[in-house]
Every structure is written in structure tokens, then in C-alpha cells.
Short mmCIF file of C-alpha atoms in Angstrom, two decimals:
data_model
loop_
_atom_site.label_atom_id
_atom_site.label_comp_id
_atom_site.label_asym_id
_atom_site.label_seq_id
_atom_site.Cartn_x
_atom_site.Cartn_y
_atom_site.Cartn_z
CA UNK A 1 -14.41 101.72 151.89
CA UNK A 2 -13.68 98.48 150.13
CA UNK A 3 -9.99 98.19 148.78
CA UNK A 4 -8.20 95.81 146.65
CA UNK A 5 -4.45 95.67 146.97
CA UNK A 6 -2.26 93.87 144.51
CA UNK A 7 1.40 94.14 145.86
CA UNK A 8 3.30 92.92 142.77
CA UNK A 9 2.98 95.62 140.12
CA UNK A 10 5.48 93.93 137.51
CA UNK A 11 6.06 90.56 137.14
CA UNK A 12 9.02 89.17 135.06
CA UNK A 13 9.31 85.83 134.70
CA UNK A 14 10.56 83.01 132.31
CA UNK A 15 8.84 79.91 130.39
CA UNK A 16 7.61 77.41 132.36
CA UNK A 17 8.26 79.19 135.65
CA UNK A 18 5.24 79.17 138.67
CA UNK A 19 3.07 82.22 139.01
CA UNK A 20 1.91 83.24 141.84
CA UNK A 21 -0.42 86.92 142.19
CA UNK A 22 -1.14 88.25 145.47
CA UNK A 23 -4.64 89.65 145.67
CA UNK A 24 -6.00 90.94 149.35
CA UNK A 25 -9.27 92.91 149.87
CA UNK A 26 -10.30 94.99 152.97
CA UNK A 27 -14.37 94.05 153.34
CA UNK A 28 -15.39 91.66 156.03
CA UNK A 29 -18.63 90.88 154.72
CA UNK A 30 -19.66 88.52 151.94
CA UNK A 31 -17.81 88.90 148.85
CA UNK A 32 -17.75 87.77 145.33
CA UNK A 33 -13.99 87.80 143.66
CA UNK A 34 -12.77 88.18 140.42
CA UNK A 35 -9.40 88.01 138.10
CA UNK A 36 -9.37 89.79 135.04
CA UNK A 37 -6.76 89.77 132.56
CA UNK A 38 -6.09 92.54 129.73
CA UNK A 39 -3.72 91.22 126.73
CA UNK A 40 -1.90 93.94 124.70
CA UNK A 41 -4.16 95.82 122.42
CA UNK A 42 -7.52 93.93 123.94
CA UNK A 43 -10.44 94.47 126.08
CA UNK A 44 -10.46 93.11 129.68
CA UNK A 45 -11.71 89.32 129.72
CA UNK A 46 -12.60 86.91 132.98
CA UNK A 47 -10.23 84.38 133.78
CA UNK A 48 -12.38 83.15 136.97
CA UNK A 49 -14.70 83.83 139.33
CA UNK A 50 -15.48 82.79 143.07
CA UNK A 51 -18.94 83.27 144.19
CA UNK A 52 -19.19 80.38 147.07
CA UNK A 53 -18.27 76.94 147.31
CA UNK A 54 -14.87 75.52 146.99
CA UNK A 55 -12.78 77.92 147.48
CA UNK A 56 -10.26 76.46 144.99
CA UNK A 57 -11.53 78.09 141.50
CA UNK A 58 -10.46 76.91 138.21
CA UNK A 59 -10.43 79.39 135.34
CA UNK A 60 -9.58 79.39 131.71
CA UNK A 61 -5.95 78.53 130.19
CA UNK A 62 -4.77 76.73 132.74
CA UNK A 63 -5.38 79.62 135.83
CA UNK A 64 -6.52 79.21 139.27
CA UNK A 65 -6.94 81.19 142.34
CA UNK A 66 -7.56 80.19 146.28
CA UNK A 67 -10.13 81.96 148.34
CA UNK A 68 -8.94 81.81 151.48
CA UNK A 69 -10.97 83.92 153.81
CA UNK A 70 -9.20 84.46 157.18
CA UNK A 71 -6.29 85.92 155.23
CA UNK A 72 -8.95 88.18 153.02
CA UNK A 73 -7.03 86.77 150.15
CA UNK A 74 -7.73 85.62 146.56
CA UNK A 75 -4.39 84.91 144.85
CA UNK A 76 -3.77 83.87 141.43
CA UNK A 77 -1.62 80.98 140.41
CA UNK A 78 -0.10 79.23 137.47
CA UNK A 79 1.92 76.16 137.55
CA UNK A 80 3.79 77.03 134.19
CA UNK A 81 3.94 80.25 132.20
CA UNK A 82 3.81 80.57 128.76
CA UNK A 83 4.91 83.72 126.51
CA UNK A 84 1.29 84.30 125.75
CA UNK A 85 0.64 85.00 129.80
CA UNK A 86 1.98 88.18 128.87
CA UNK A 87 -0.46 90.44 130.08
CA UNK A 88 -1.64 92.72 132.96
CA UNK A 89 -3.98 91.29 135.49
CA UNK A 90 -6.88 92.43 137.60
CA UNK A 91 -8.02 91.38 140.68
CA UNK A 92 -11.66 92.52 141.57
CA UNK A 93 -14.21 92.42 144.36
CA UNK A 94 -17.86 92.79 144.74
CA UNK A 95 -20.01 92.66 147.69
CA UNK A 96 -23.35 91.24 147.53
CA UNK A 97 -24.78 92.38 150.60
CA UNK A 98 -26.04 95.96 149.89
CA UNK A 99 -23.13 96.94 147.74
CA UNK A 100 -24.47 96.89 144.33
CA UNK A 101 -23.09 95.34 141.28
CA UNK A 102 -19.98 97.20 141.04
CA UNK A 103 -16.88 95.80 140.70
CA UNK A 104 -13.83 97.28 143.15
CA UNK A 105 -10.52 96.45 141.13
CA UNK A 106 -6.83 96.39 142.11
CA UNK A 107 -4.37 98.62 140.58
CA UNK A 108 -3.23 95.62 138.45
CA UNK A 109 0.17 93.67 137.91
CA UNK A 110 2.02 93.53 134.47
CA UNK A 111 3.33 90.59 133.58
CA UNK A 112 5.91 89.72 131.11
CA UNK A 113 6.80 86.46 130.09
CA UNK A 114 10.40 85.63 128.54
CA UNK A 115 11.07 83.32 126.05
CA UNK B 1 -21.36 86.71 118.99
CA UNK B 2 -20.99 90.27 119.24
CA UNK B 3 -19.64 91.68 122.50
CA UNK B 4 -19.88 95.03 124.52
CA UNK B 5 -18.87 97.73 121.68
CA UNK B 6 -17.56 101.57 122.67
CA UNK B 7 -17.47 104.61 120.24
CA UNK B 8 -15.44 106.49 119.43
CA UNK B 9 -12.38 104.31 120.27
CA UNK B 10 -10.09 107.20 120.72
CA UNK B 11 -11.20 110.84 121.32
CA UNK B 12 -8.95 114.14 121.77
CA UNK B 13 -10.53 117.18 123.03
CA UNK B 14 -9.60 120.75 124.02
CA UNK B 15 -10.03 121.47 127.29
CA UNK B 16 -13.45 122.88 127.75
CA UNK B 17 -15.36 121.04 125.42
CA UNK B 18 -18.45 118.67 125.94
CA UNK B 19 -17.77 114.93 125.00
CA UNK B 20 -20.23 111.94 124.33
CA UNK B 21 -18.98 108.58 124.64
CA UNK B 22 -21.44 105.63 123.50
CA UNK B 23 -21.54 102.08 124.99
CA UNK B 24 -23.45 99.11 122.87
CA UNK B 25 -23.87 96.51 125.52
CA UNK B 26 -24.65 93.10 125.00
CA UNK B 27 -28.05 92.35 123.68
CA UNK B 28 -30.00 91.03 126.59
CA UNK B 29 -28.01 92.58 128.71
CA UNK B 30 -29.89 94.47 132.13
CA UNK B 31 -27.32 95.67 133.67
CA UNK B 32 -24.80 98.24 132.16
CA UNK B 33 -21.87 100.03 133.93
CA UNK B 34 -19.21 102.74 133.34
CA UNK B 35 -15.75 102.73 134.30
CA UNK B 36 -12.79 105.25 134.37
CA UNK B 37 -9.41 103.81 134.07
CA UNK B 38 -6.34 106.08 134.66
CA UNK B 39 -3.02 105.18 133.21
CA UNK B 40 -1.29 102.93 135.62
CA UNK B 41 -4.59 102.21 137.58
CA UNK B 42 -7.11 99.53 137.81
CA UNK B 43 -10.82 100.62 136.30
CA UNK B 44 -13.21 102.67 139.10
CA UNK B 45 -16.56 102.41 139.24
CA UNK B 46 -18.54 105.46 137.74
CA UNK B 47 -22.50 104.59 137.48
CA UNK B 48 -24.58 101.49 136.84
CA UNK B 49 -27.46 100.77 134.89
CA UNK B 50 -30.41 98.18 135.50
CA UNK B 51 -32.28 98.82 132.28
CA UNK B 52 -33.00 102.52 132.26
CA UNK B 53 -32.77 102.96 135.89
CA UNK B 54 -29.60 104.49 136.92
CA UNK B 55 -29.37 102.86 139.89
CA UNK B 56 -25.73 104.02 141.62
CA UNK B 57 -24.05 107.17 140.27
CA UNK B 58 -21.76 107.14 143.25
CA UNK B 59 -18.84 106.97 141.36
CA UNK B 60 -19.13 110.00 138.67
CA UNK B 61 -16.50 112.67 140.03
CA UNK B 62 -18.47 115.52 139.45
CA UNK B 63 -21.42 117.40 138.41
CA UNK B 64 -20.02 117.48 135.00
CA UNK B 65 -20.11 113.92 134.39
CA UNK B 66 -23.68 112.59 133.22
CA UNK B 67 -24.73 109.10 132.02
CA UNK B 68 -27.96 107.91 130.52
CA UNK B 69 -29.51 104.85 129.32
CA UNK B 70 -32.76 105.96 127.72
CA UNK B 71 -34.11 102.73 126.27
CA UNK B 72 -32.46 100.38 128.12
CA UNK B 73 -29.94 99.55 125.69
CA UNK B 74 -27.20 101.88 124.42
CA UNK B 75 -25.93 104.21 126.93
CA UNK B 76 -24.12 107.54 126.38
CA UNK B 77 -21.67 109.10 129.05
CA UNK B 78 -21.33 112.44 128.87
CA UNK B 79 -18.77 115.02 129.92
CA UNK B 80 -19.15 118.55 129.89
CA UNK B 81 -16.40 121.21 130.06
CA UNK B 82 -13.71 118.82 130.00
CA UNK B 83 -10.27 119.11 132.18
CA UNK B 84 -7.17 117.44 131.89
CA UNK B 85 -7.53 115.36 134.69
CA UNK B 86 -10.49 113.64 132.84
CA UNK B 87 -8.00 112.03 130.36
CA UNK B 88 -8.52 108.34 130.75
CA UNK B 89 -9.78 105.28 129.03
CA UNK B 90 -13.59 104.98 129.89
CA UNK B 91 -14.62 101.40 129.79
CA UNK B 92 -18.10 100.23 129.39
CA UNK B 93 -19.51 96.87 130.87
CA UNK B 94 -22.67 94.76 130.84
CA UNK B 95 -23.81 91.78 132.80
CA UNK B 96 -26.94 89.22 132.03
CA UNK B 97 -29.62 88.73 134.21
CA UNK B 98 -28.41 86.15 137.18
CA UNK B 99 -28.74 83.03 136.25
CA UNK B 100 -29.22 81.40 139.49
CA UNK B 101 -31.40 83.15 142.07
CA UNK B 102 -28.96 82.39 144.83
CA UNK B 103 -26.69 84.42 142.79
CA UNK B 104 -27.00 88.05 143.28
CA UNK B 105 -24.49 89.20 140.18
CA UNK B 106 -22.77 87.69 137.22
CA UNK B 107 -19.56 88.45 135.63
CA UNK B 108 -19.20 91.60 133.32
CA UNK B 109 -18.14 91.91 129.90
CA UNK B 110 -16.27 94.44 128.94
CA UNK B 111 -16.12 96.84 125.52
CA UNK B 112 -12.68 97.95 124.28
CA UNK B 113 -13.06 101.23 125.81
CA UNK B 114 -12.51 105.10 124.72
CA UNK B 115 -9.41 106.36 125.37
CA UNK B 116 -10.16 110.34 126.25
CA UNK B 117 -7.39 112.76 125.99
CA UNK B 118 -7.96 116.47 126.96
CA UNK B 119 -5.48 118.72 125.60
#
């Protein structure tokens, strides 16, 4: 079965530190990749997505992610985090080869940014 | 514009009771999804509709779970004879038609969820 792994469950950073959150998936076929964010008290929102083309995708709020097919990875990065980035981050995968439109999510990474 | 809305936001049910959770998708979105999010976990797929057709219900955990979308807009997730393990946040998401023929899917827009607690 398709699975998504997020190895960092809790991350604590100081403001201005750089961020990288890991995401690996198990499916070997063509995939669509997403990062969603959930700020405290709010609903899931899309940060960025990769369907095809340039493997380095840029999203909202200065976030970017790089798709490395050979490593089955889609890591999320931000050069300098802010206190307002405190949230839970979810990586998600969708197959486009008969897998329907459903998303398979990782378990999430709770990011806390300290002042 | 209006996003996906869900009601109720919170529901406490005694074990054995039936519950019904409602989702109002974004107008014009043909695809609708239900997910279950247990504490400390990521959302897990339950079922998927395209308009009124339920195309995938492979994630429903038991025959106590039933979803419908009779007119292709509002959807209801019903859980019969609730059990404690049903306690979770139930998320609804909708998705517009793909803007490009080459892209099979578009992003999903999530609602705030219904937190169900079964006592």
C-alpha cells in the first residue's frame, strides 16, 4: 500500500533559522505531491503542490519543496522561519494512475518557532 | 468567497448513538472527499464523490459508516452505533474540475472539520 513518511514529528526552531522537513513516499509510479499546513485553530491549507515539470516548486509564504524522484522524496524548506510559521505540516501524495483522487497523508510535523 | 463548511463543529455522542455530519462544499466543486483524522495522526481517506456518484468508499472502516451526496452538492457522513474508536476529527474537502486536461486532479480545499467524541 502507498504510504507517506514524515520522520520529524516535532521540530523546534528559533526565528530566522532555516527549516527542512522531510517527506518520503513509497509508491514507485507517477505521483502528485502536496504540502498542507494547519495553523492553530484553523483548517488545512495548501502550501504548495507538484504535478510535473520543474522539481523545485515554490509555494506561499516563502516555502519551497524539491521533488527528488530517485529518492522518493519531497522535502519542504524555508530559508528563514518566522514565529507565525508555528503550525502542523502535512505531506500528502496522490497517484494519477488509477489511484483515484484521494490523498494519502503523512502523520504530520509539529513546528514550533520560538522568538 | 465562502469555503468548505461543516456542521456541527463539535459533537459528543454516547456509545451506540447514531450521528450525522454535514459538509457544504465550495459551489461548483464536483469532487468531494471525507477524511478521518485521529489524534496525532494525519487525515485518512474515507470516501470520495464525483457529483452524486460515490466512486470510492474503500476507506470506510466498517458498514456502520455511510456517506451520501444525493444532489451532487451537500454531503452527509453518517455513523451508526458509534464506538469509542470513532472519536476523531472528520474532515471534508472539495475540489474543482481540473483546469487542464493533462492534469488528473486539482488541489483539495478542506473544511474546519467536525470533532466527534464518543463517550
